[in-house]
C-alpha cells in the first residue's frame, strides 16, 4: 500500500483528490470545515517536502456550471485552515487549469473549480480523467468520502499515473482503522449495529459475523428480530418481510459462535414524539399502541458489560431515536461505555451513515479511537466491498 512516505515530493506537483464537499450557509460561508481540516496533514507534508499541491474536489450536485456550487466560495476558508495562500482557477481541465498548474511553484497550492461542473466526472469518463491527469506528476487520493464511487477524479484518473500514485494520510488512516477492526482486531471484537432498518444493514451483518465475537443489535432493527422470535412489539418499527432473514442471522451467529445481544427492555412511547408518555417494558411485551424508541435500563447495563470486556469495538448506528432528547439516553450511555473502554486500551471505530452525527452531537469524537469521515464509503467497507477508489491505487 503506497502512502505519502513512499515519495519525495520535491519539485513535484501533487494532484490531490480531496473531499471538500463542505456545508455552506446562505452567504456561501463554510459552516463546518472538518473535511478541510482532515486533508491538512497530507497537503502540509507535500509542501514541506518542497512540492506543490493541486487540489480537486466536488461540491454539492450542480447541474452544469452553477455559480452557487463554485469552489471559489470556499477558497478563503481553505487558505485560513491551511495557513498558506490558495490560488483558485475557474476550471478543472483545459487551458486555464493547465496554465495555472504549469505556473505553480514549490510550496504553492492551487484549488481547481468544481469537478462536477462536468458530467464526465460522475460518469467516470476516461478522456476527462486523462485531462485531469495532465495537471500533476503524482496522484494522491485523500478523499475517503468518495472512495466508493468510480468517478473520474476518484478512480479512473489513477490509471494515468502507473507507479506514481498513493493514498493521502486521511485515506491511509481510514484504511488502517477498518483493517484494525475487520482483519487484525484484538479479541474480543464487538460490533454495535443500531439504526432504523434491518434491510439497510443486512449485508454488513452477514459480513461481520465472520469477524466478531459479539454483536449488539439495537435501535429500530431490534423489533424485526423480536417479532420474528414471537415477541409482542406493539407499534414499534418492524420489517415483516425481513423476519425470516432475522431468524437466519440468529442461526448463523450460533453456528459461527458469535454472541448476539439484543435489548431485553425498552423505553416505550405512546407516540413517535418527544412529548409522548413513556414506560419501561420488556422488549417482547410491548403493549398495542406503544412503540419502543430507546434501550431500557437492563439493556444498557448488559451492553455496558459487553463493551467493557471488548478490546476492539465498531459502532454504527444509534440505539434509539437520538434526535429526540427523551430517547437519546441509550445512545449517549453506549457512547460513554465505548469512551471508557477506549480509555482502558480498546480500539474503537465509529462510522457509517448517521453515526458520526450522533457522535459529534454528544461530543464523543475525541473519546473514541477513530471517527470515519465517510458515510457511504464506510458502510460499503463494512459490507466487505473493495472500494474502487482504493483498488485504483493498489492496482
Ligand atoms: P441508520 O441511518 O440506519 O443508522 O438509522 C438512523 C435512524 O434510526 C435515526 O434517525 C434514529 O432515529 C432511527 N432509530 C433508532 N432507533 C429507532 C427506533 N427504536 N424506532 C424508530 N427509529 C429508530
Coordinates of C-alpha atoms and ligand atoms in Angstrom, one line a residue:
X1 CA 0.0 0.0 0.0
X2 CA 1.7 3.2 -1.2
X3 CA 1.5 6.2 1.0
X4 CA 3.0 9.7 1.0
X5 CA 6.1 8.3 2.7
X6 CA 6.9 6.4 -0.4
X7 CA 7.5 9.6 -2.4
X8 CA 9.7 12.6 -2.2
X9 CA 7.6 15.5 -3.5
X10 CA 10.5 17.9 -4.0
X11 CA 9.7 19.9 -7.2
X12 CA 6.8 17.6 -7.9
X13 CA 3.2 18.7 -8.5
X14 CA 0.8 16.5 -6.5
X15 CA -2.7 16.2 -8.0
X16 CA -4.7 15.6 -4.8
X17 CA -8.3 14.4 -4.8
X18 CA -9.7 15.9 -1.6
X19 CA -13.3 15.8 -0.2
X20 CA -14.1 19.5 0.2
X21 CA -17.8 18.9 -0.1
X22 CA -18.4 21.1 2.9
X23 CA -21.7 22.6 4.0
X24 CA -22.3 26.3 3.1
X25 CA -24.8 28.8 4.5
X26 CA -26.9 31.3 2.5
X27 CA -24.0 33.7 2.4
X28 CA -21.7 30.9 1.0
X29 CA -19.7 30.7 4.2
X30 CA -18.4 27.3 5.3
X31 CA -20.3 26.2 8.4
X32 CA -18.2 23.0 9.1
X33 CA -14.6 22.9 8.0
X34 CA -13.9 19.4 9.3
X35 CA -13.2 18.0 5.9
X36 CA -10.7 20.7 5.1
X37 CA -9.0 20.2 8.4
X38 CA -8.8 16.5 7.8
X39 CA -6.9 17.0 4.5
X40 CA -4.4 19.4 6.0
X41 CA -1.7 16.8 7.1
X42 CA -1.4 15.5 3.6
X43 CA -1.2 19.0 2.0
X44 CA 1.3 20.3 4.5
X45 CA 3.6 17.2 4.2
X46 CA 3.8 17.6 0.4
X47 CA 4.6 21.3 0.8
X48 CA 7.2 20.6 3.4
X49 CA 8.8 18.1 1.0
X50 CA 9.2 21.0 -1.4
X51 CA 6.3 20.1 -3.7
X52 CA 3.2 21.9 -4.8
X53 CA -0.5 20.9 -4.4
X54 CA -3.2 20.9 -6.9
X55 CA -6.5 20.3 -5.0
X56 CA -9.5 18.9 -6.8
X57 CA -12.9 18.2 -5.3
X58 CA -16.6 18.3 -5.9
X59 CA -19.1 20.5 -4.1
X60 CA -22.8 19.5 -4.0
X61 CA -24.6 18.3 -7.0
X62 CA -24.5 21.0 -9.6
X63 CA -26.3 20.7 -12.9
X64 CA -23.7 22.2 -15.2
X65 CA -21.9 25.5 -14.3
X66 CA -24.0 26.8 -11.4
X67 CA -22.2 29.6 -9.5
X68 CA -23.7 28.6 -6.2
X69 CA -21.6 25.4 -6.3
X70 CA -18.4 27.1 -7.2
X71 CA -15.4 26.2 -5.1
X72 CA -14.4 29.9 -5.2
X73 CA -16.7 30.2 -2.2
X74 CA -14.5 28.0 -0.1
X75 CA -11.0 29.2 -1.2
X76 CA -10.7 31.7 1.7
X77 CA -11.6 29.0 4.2
X78 CA -9.1 26.6 2.7
X79 CA -6.5 29.3 3.0
X80 CA -7.5 30.0 6.6
X81 CA -7.3 26.4 7.6
X82 CA -4.0 25.6 5.8
X83 CA -2.3 28.9 6.7
X84 CA -0.9 29.0 3.2
X85 CA -2.1 31.2 0.2
X86 CA -4.5 29.3 -2.1
X87 CA -4.7 30.2 -5.8
X88 CA -8.0 29.4 -7.5
X89 CA -8.6 28.6 -11.1
X90 CA -12.1 28.7 -12.5
X91 CA -11.9 25.4 -14.4
X92 CA -10.6 21.9 -13.5
X93 CA -9.4 21.0 -17.0
X94 CA -8.4 22.8 -20.2
X95 CA -6.1 25.7 -20.9
X96 CA -6.8 27.8 -17.8
X97 CA -6.2 24.9 -15.5
X98 CA -3.2 23.7 -17.4
X99 CA -1.6 27.2 -17.4
X100 CA -2.3 27.6 -13.6
X101 CA -0.8 24.2 -12.9
X102 CA 2.3 24.8 -15.1
X103 CA 3.0 28.1 -13.3
X104 CA 2.6 26.6 -9.8
X105 CA 5.9 26.8 -7.8
X106 CA 7.1 24.5 -5.0
X107 CA 5.3 25.4 -1.8
X108 CA 2.2 26.7 -3.6
X109 CA -1.4 25.5 -3.6
X110 CA -3.9 25.6 -6.5
X111 CA -7.6 24.9 -6.0
X112 CA -9.4 23.7 -9.1
X113 CA -13.1 24.5 -9.9
X114 CA -15.8 22.0 -9.0
X115 CA -15.2 18.7 -10.8
X116 CA -18.9 18.0 -11.1
X117 CA -19.4 21.0 -13.4
X118 CA -18.6 18.3 -15.9
X119 CA -21.0 15.3 -16.1
X120 CA -17.9 13.3 -17.2
X121 CA -16.7 13.3 -13.6
X122 CA -19.5 11.2 -12.2
X123 CA -19.7 9.2 -15.4
X124 CA -16.1 8.1 -14.9
X125 CA -15.1 9.4 -18.3
X126 CA -11.6 8.3 -19.4
X127 CA -11.0 11.3 -21.6
X128 CA -11.9 13.7 -18.9
X129 CA -9.7 11.8 -16.4
X130 CA -6.8 12.0 -18.8
X131 CA -7.2 15.8 -19.0
X132 CA -7.1 16.0 -15.2
X133 CA -4.0 13.7 -15.1
X134 CA -2.1 16.3 -17.2
X135 CA -2.1 18.7 -14.3
X136 CA 0.1 16.8 -11.9
X137 CA 3.1 14.5 -11.6
X138 CA 1.9 12.3 -8.7
X139 CA -1.7 11.4 -8.0
X140 CA -2.8 11.4 -4.3
X141 CA -6.2 10.2 -3.2
X142 CA -7.2 11.6 0.1
X143 CA -11.0 11.5 -0.2
X144 CA -12.4 8.6 1.7
X145 CA -15.9 10.1 1.4
X146 CA -16.0 9.4 -2.4
X147 CA -13.7 6.3 -2.5
X148 CA -16.8 4.1 -3.1
X149 CA -17.5 6.0 -6.4
X150 CA -15.8 5.0 -9.6
X151 CA -15.7 8.7 -10.7
X152 CA -13.1 10.2 -13.0
X153 CA -11.2 12.0 -10.2
X154 CA -11.5 9.3 -7.6
X155 CA -10.7 6.2 -9.6
X156 CA -10.3 6.5 -13.4
X157 CA -7.5 9.1 -13.2
X158 CA -5.3 6.7 -11.3
X159 CA -4.6 4.6 -14.4
X160 CA -2.6 7.5 -15.9
X161 CA -0.1 7.5 -13.1
X162 CA 1.0 3.9 -13.0
X163 CA 3.5 3.8 -10.1
X164 CA 3.2 7.5 -9.3
X165 CA 0.1 7.3 -7.2
X166 CA -0.6 6.9 -3.5
X167 CA -3.0 7.3 -0.6
X168 CA -3.0 10.5 1.4
X169 CA -2.8 10.5 5.2
X170 CA -6.5 10.6 5.7
X171 CA -7.4 7.8 3.4
X172 CA -4.5 5.7 4.7
X173 CA -5.8 6.2 8.3
X174 CA -9.3 5.2 7.2
X175 CA -8.0 2.0 5.6
X176 CA -5.9 1.2 8.7
X177 CA -8.8 1.7 11.0
X178 CA -11.1 -0.6 9.1
X179 CA -8.3 -3.2 8.9
X180 CA -7.8 -2.9 12.7
X181 CA -11.4 -3.9 13.2
X182 CA -12.1 -6.3 10.3
X183 CA -8.7 -8.1 9.9
X184 CA -6.3 -7.7 12.8
X185 CA -8.6 -6.6 15.7
X186 CA -7.5 -7.8 19.2
X187 CA -10.2 -10.1 20.6
X188 CA -12.8 -10.0 21.8
X189 CA -14.1 -8.0 18.8
X190 CA -17.5 -6.3 19.2
X191 CA -19.7 -4.7 16.6
X192 CA -22.6 -2.5 17.7
X193 CA -25.2 -2.0 15.0
X194 CA -28.1 0.3 15.5
X195 CA -30.2 2.5 13.3
X196 CA -33.7 2.1 11.8
X197 CA -33.8 -0.8 9.4
X198 CA -32.5 -4.3 9.1
X199 CA -32.7 -4.0 5.3
X200 CA -30.1 -1.3 5.2
X201 CA -27.7 -3.2 7.5
X202 CA -28.2 -6.8 6.3
X203 CA -25.1 -7.1 4.1
X204 CA -23.0 -5.6 7.0
X205 CA -24.4 -8.1 9.5
X206 CA -23.7 -11.0 7.2
X207 CA -20.1 -9.8 6.5
X208 CA -19.2 -9.1 10.1
X209 CA -20.4 -12.4 11.5
X210 CA -17.2 -13.8 10.3
X211 CA -15.1 -11.1 12.1
X212 CA -16.6 -10.5 15.5
X213 CA -17.1 -12.3 18.8
X214 CA -20.0 -10.2 20.0
X215 CA -22.7 -8.3 18.1
X216 CA -25.1 -5.9 19.8
X217 CA -28.1 -5.2 17.7
X218 CA -30.1 -2.2 18.8
X219 CA -32.3 0.7 17.6
X220 CA -35.3 0.1 15.3
X221 CA -33.7 -3.1 13.9
X222 CA -34.4 -4.8 17.3
X223 CA -38.1 -5.2 16.7
X224 CA -37.8 -7.3 13.5
X225 CA -35.7 -9.8 15.5
X226 CA -38.0 -9.8 18.5
X227 CA -41.2 -10.2 16.4
X228 CA -39.5 -13.0 14.4
X229 CA -39.0 -14.8 17.7
X230 CA -42.6 -14.5 18.7
X231 CA -42.4 -11.3 20.8
X232 CA -45.1 -8.6 21.0
X233 CA -43.7 -5.4 19.7
X234 CA -46.8 -3.1 19.8
X235 CA -46.5 -0.4 17.2
X236 CA -42.6 -0.5 17.0
X237 CA -40.9 -0.1 13.7
X238 CA -40.6 -3.5 12.0
X239 CA -39.9 -5.0 8.6
X240 CA -42.2 -8.1 8.4
X241 CA -40.6 -9.2 5.2
X242 CA -37.2 -9.4 6.9
X243 CA -38.3 -11.6 9.8
X244 CA -37.1 -14.9 8.3
X245 CA -33.8 -13.2 7.4
X246 CA -33.5 -12.2 11.1
X247 CA -34.0 -15.8 12.3
X248 CA -31.4 -16.9 9.7
X249 CA -28.9 -14.4 11.1
X250 CA -29.5 -15.7 14.6
X251 CA -28.9 -19.2 13.4
X252 CA -25.8 -18.2 11.5
X253 CA -24.5 -16.4 14.6
X254 CA -24.9 -19.5 16.7
X255 CA -23.1 -21.6 14.1
X256 CA -20.2 -19.1 14.0
X257 CA -20.0 -18.8 17.7
X258 CA -20.9 -15.1 17.7
X259 CA -22.9 -13.9 20.7
X260 CA -25.8 -11.7 19.7
X261 CA -27.0 -9.2 22.3
X262 CA -30.5 -7.7 21.7
X263 CA -32.2 -5.3 24.1
X264 CA -34.2 -7.0 26.8
X265 CA -36.2 -3.9 27.8
X266 CA -37.1 -0.7 26.1
X267 CA -38.4 2.8 26.7
X268 CA -41.8 2.5 25.1
X269 CA -43.6 5.7 23.9
X270 CA -47.3 6.3 23.4
X271 CA -46.5 8.0 20.1
X272 CA -43.4 8.9 17.9
X273 CA -42.9 12.2 19.7
X274 CA -40.5 13.6 22.3
X275 CA -43.6 14.6 24.4
X276 CA -45.1 11.2 24.3
X277 CA -46.0 9.3 27.5
X278 CA -43.3 6.7 28.3
X279 CA -43.0 3.4 30.2
X280 CA -40.2 0.8 30.6
X281 CA -41.3 -2.6 29.3
X282 CA -39.9 -5.9 28.5
X283 CA -38.8 -5.8 24.8
X284 CA -41.1 -8.7 23.9
X285 CA -44.1 -7.4 25.8
X286 CA -44.8 -4.0 24.3
X287 CA -48.5 -3.1 24.6
X288 CA -50.6 -2.3 21.5
X289 CA -50.4 1.4 20.7
X290 CA -46.9 1.8 22.2
X291 CA -43.6 1.7 20.4
X292 CA -40.0 1.1 21.6
X293 CA -37.9 4.2 21.0
X294 CA -34.8 3.6 23.2
X295 CA -32.9 0.9 25.1
X296 CA -34.2 0.3 28.6
X297 CA -32.0 0.2 31.8
X298 CA -31.4 -3.5 31.9
X299 CA -30.3 -3.5 28.2
X300 CA -28.0 -0.6 28.9
X301 CA -26.3 -2.5 31.7
X302 CA -25.9 -5.6 29.6
X303 CA -24.5 -3.6 26.7
X304 CA -22.1 -1.7 29.1
X305 CA -20.7 -5.0 30.3
X306 CA -20.2 -6.4 26.8
X307 CA -18.4 -3.1 25.7
X308 CA -16.2 -3.1 28.8
X309 CA -14.9 -6.7 28.0
X310 CA -14.2 -5.8 24.4
X311 CA -10.7 -5.0 23.0
X312 CA -11.9 -3.9 19.5
X313 CA -15.2 -2.1 19.0
X314 CA -17.0 -1.0 15.9
X315 CA -20.0 1.3 16.3
X316 CA -22.5 2.0 13.6
X317 CA -26.0 3.4 14.2
X318 CA -27.8 4.8 17.2
X319 CA -29.6 2.7 19.8
X320 CA -32.7 4.8 19.8
X321 CA -34.3 7.9 18.3
X322 CA -31.4 10.0 19.5
X323 CA -32.8 13.1 17.6
X324 CA -35.4 13.3 20.4
X325 CA -33.9 14.2 23.8
X326 CA -36.1 11.8 25.7
X327 CA -34.9 8.8 23.6
X328 CA -31.2 9.7 23.3
X329 CA -30.0 8.2 26.5
X330 CA -29.3 4.7 25.3
X331 CA -27.1 6.1 22.5
X332 CA -25.4 8.5 25.0
X333 CA -24.7 5.8 27.5
X334 CA -23.4 3.5 24.9
X335 CA -21.0 6.3 23.8
X336 CA -19.9 6.7 27.4
X337 CA -19.2 3.0 27.7
X338 CA -17.2 3.0 24.5
X339 CA -15.3 6.0 25.6
X340 CA -14.4 4.3 28.9
X341 CA -13.4 1.1 27.1
X342 CA -11.2 3.2 24.8
X343 CA -9.6 4.9 27.7
X344 CA -8.8 1.4 29.1
X345 CA -7.0 0.4 25.9
X346 CA -9.6 -0.8 23.4
X347 CA -9.6 0.3 19.8
X348 CA -12.9 1.9 18.8
X349 CA -14.0 2.9 15.4
X350 CA -17.2 4.8 14.7
X351 CA -18.6 5.4 11.3
X352 CA -21.1 4.9 8.5
X353 CA -24.3 6.6 7.7
X354 CA -25.6 8.9 10.6
X355 CA -23.4 7.5 13.3
X356 CA -20.9 10.4 13.0
X357 CA -23.7 12.9 13.5
X358 CA -24.7 11.2 16.8
X359 CA -21.1 11.0 18.0
X360 CA -20.5 14.7 17.2
X361 CA -23.8 15.8 18.7
X362 CA -22.8 14.2 22.1
X363 CA -19.2 15.2 22.0
X364 CA -17.7 11.7 21.7
X365 CA -15.4 12.4 18.7
X366 CA -12.3 12.9 20.9
X367 CA -13.1 9.9 23.2
X368 CA -13.0 7.1 20.6
X369 CA -10.0 5.9 18.6
X370 CA -11.2 6.9 15.2
X371 CA -14.3 8.6 13.6
X372 CA -14.6 7.8 10.0
X373 CA -15.1 10.7 7.5
X374 CA -17.1 8.6 5.0
X375 CA -20.8 7.7 5.4
X376 CA -21.5 5.5 2.4
X377 CA -17.8 4.6 1.8
X378 CA -17.6 3.2 5.4
X379 CA -20.9 1.3 5.0
X380 CA -19.6 -0.3 1.8
X381 CA -16.3 -1.2 3.5
X382 CA -18.1 -2.9 6.4
X383 CA -20.1 -4.8 3.8
X384 CA -16.8 -6.2 2.7
X385 CA -16.6 -4.5 -0.7
X386 CA -13.4 -3.3 -2.1
X387 CA -13.9 0.4 -2.8
X388 CA -13.0 1.4 -6.4
X389 CA -11.0 4.5 -5.3
X390 CA -8.9 2.3 -3.1
X391 CA -8.5 -0.5 -5.7
X392 CA -7.3 2.0 -8.3
X393 CA -4.3 3.0 -6.1
X394 CA -3.4 -0.6 -5.3
X395 CA -3.5 -1.8 -9.0
Ligands
LIG1 P1 -29.5 4.5 10.2 O1 -29.3 5.6 9.2 O2 -30.0 3.2 9.6 O3 -28.2 4.3 11.1 O4 -30.7 4.9 11.2 C1 -30.6 6.0 12.0 C2 -32.0 6.3 12.4 O5 -32.6 5.3 13.2 C3 -32.0 7.5 13.4 O6 -32.6 8.6 12.7 C4 -32.9 7.1 14.5 O7 -33.9 8.0 14.9 C5 -33.6 5.8 14.0 N1 -34.0 4.9 15.1 C6 -33.2 4.4 16.0 N2 -33.9 3.6 16.9 C7 -35.2 3.7 16.5 C8 -36.4 3.1 16.9 N3 -36.5 2.4 18.0 N4 -37.6 3.4 16.3 C9 -37.5 4.2 15.2 N5 -36.4 4.7 14.6 C10 -35.2 4.5 15.3

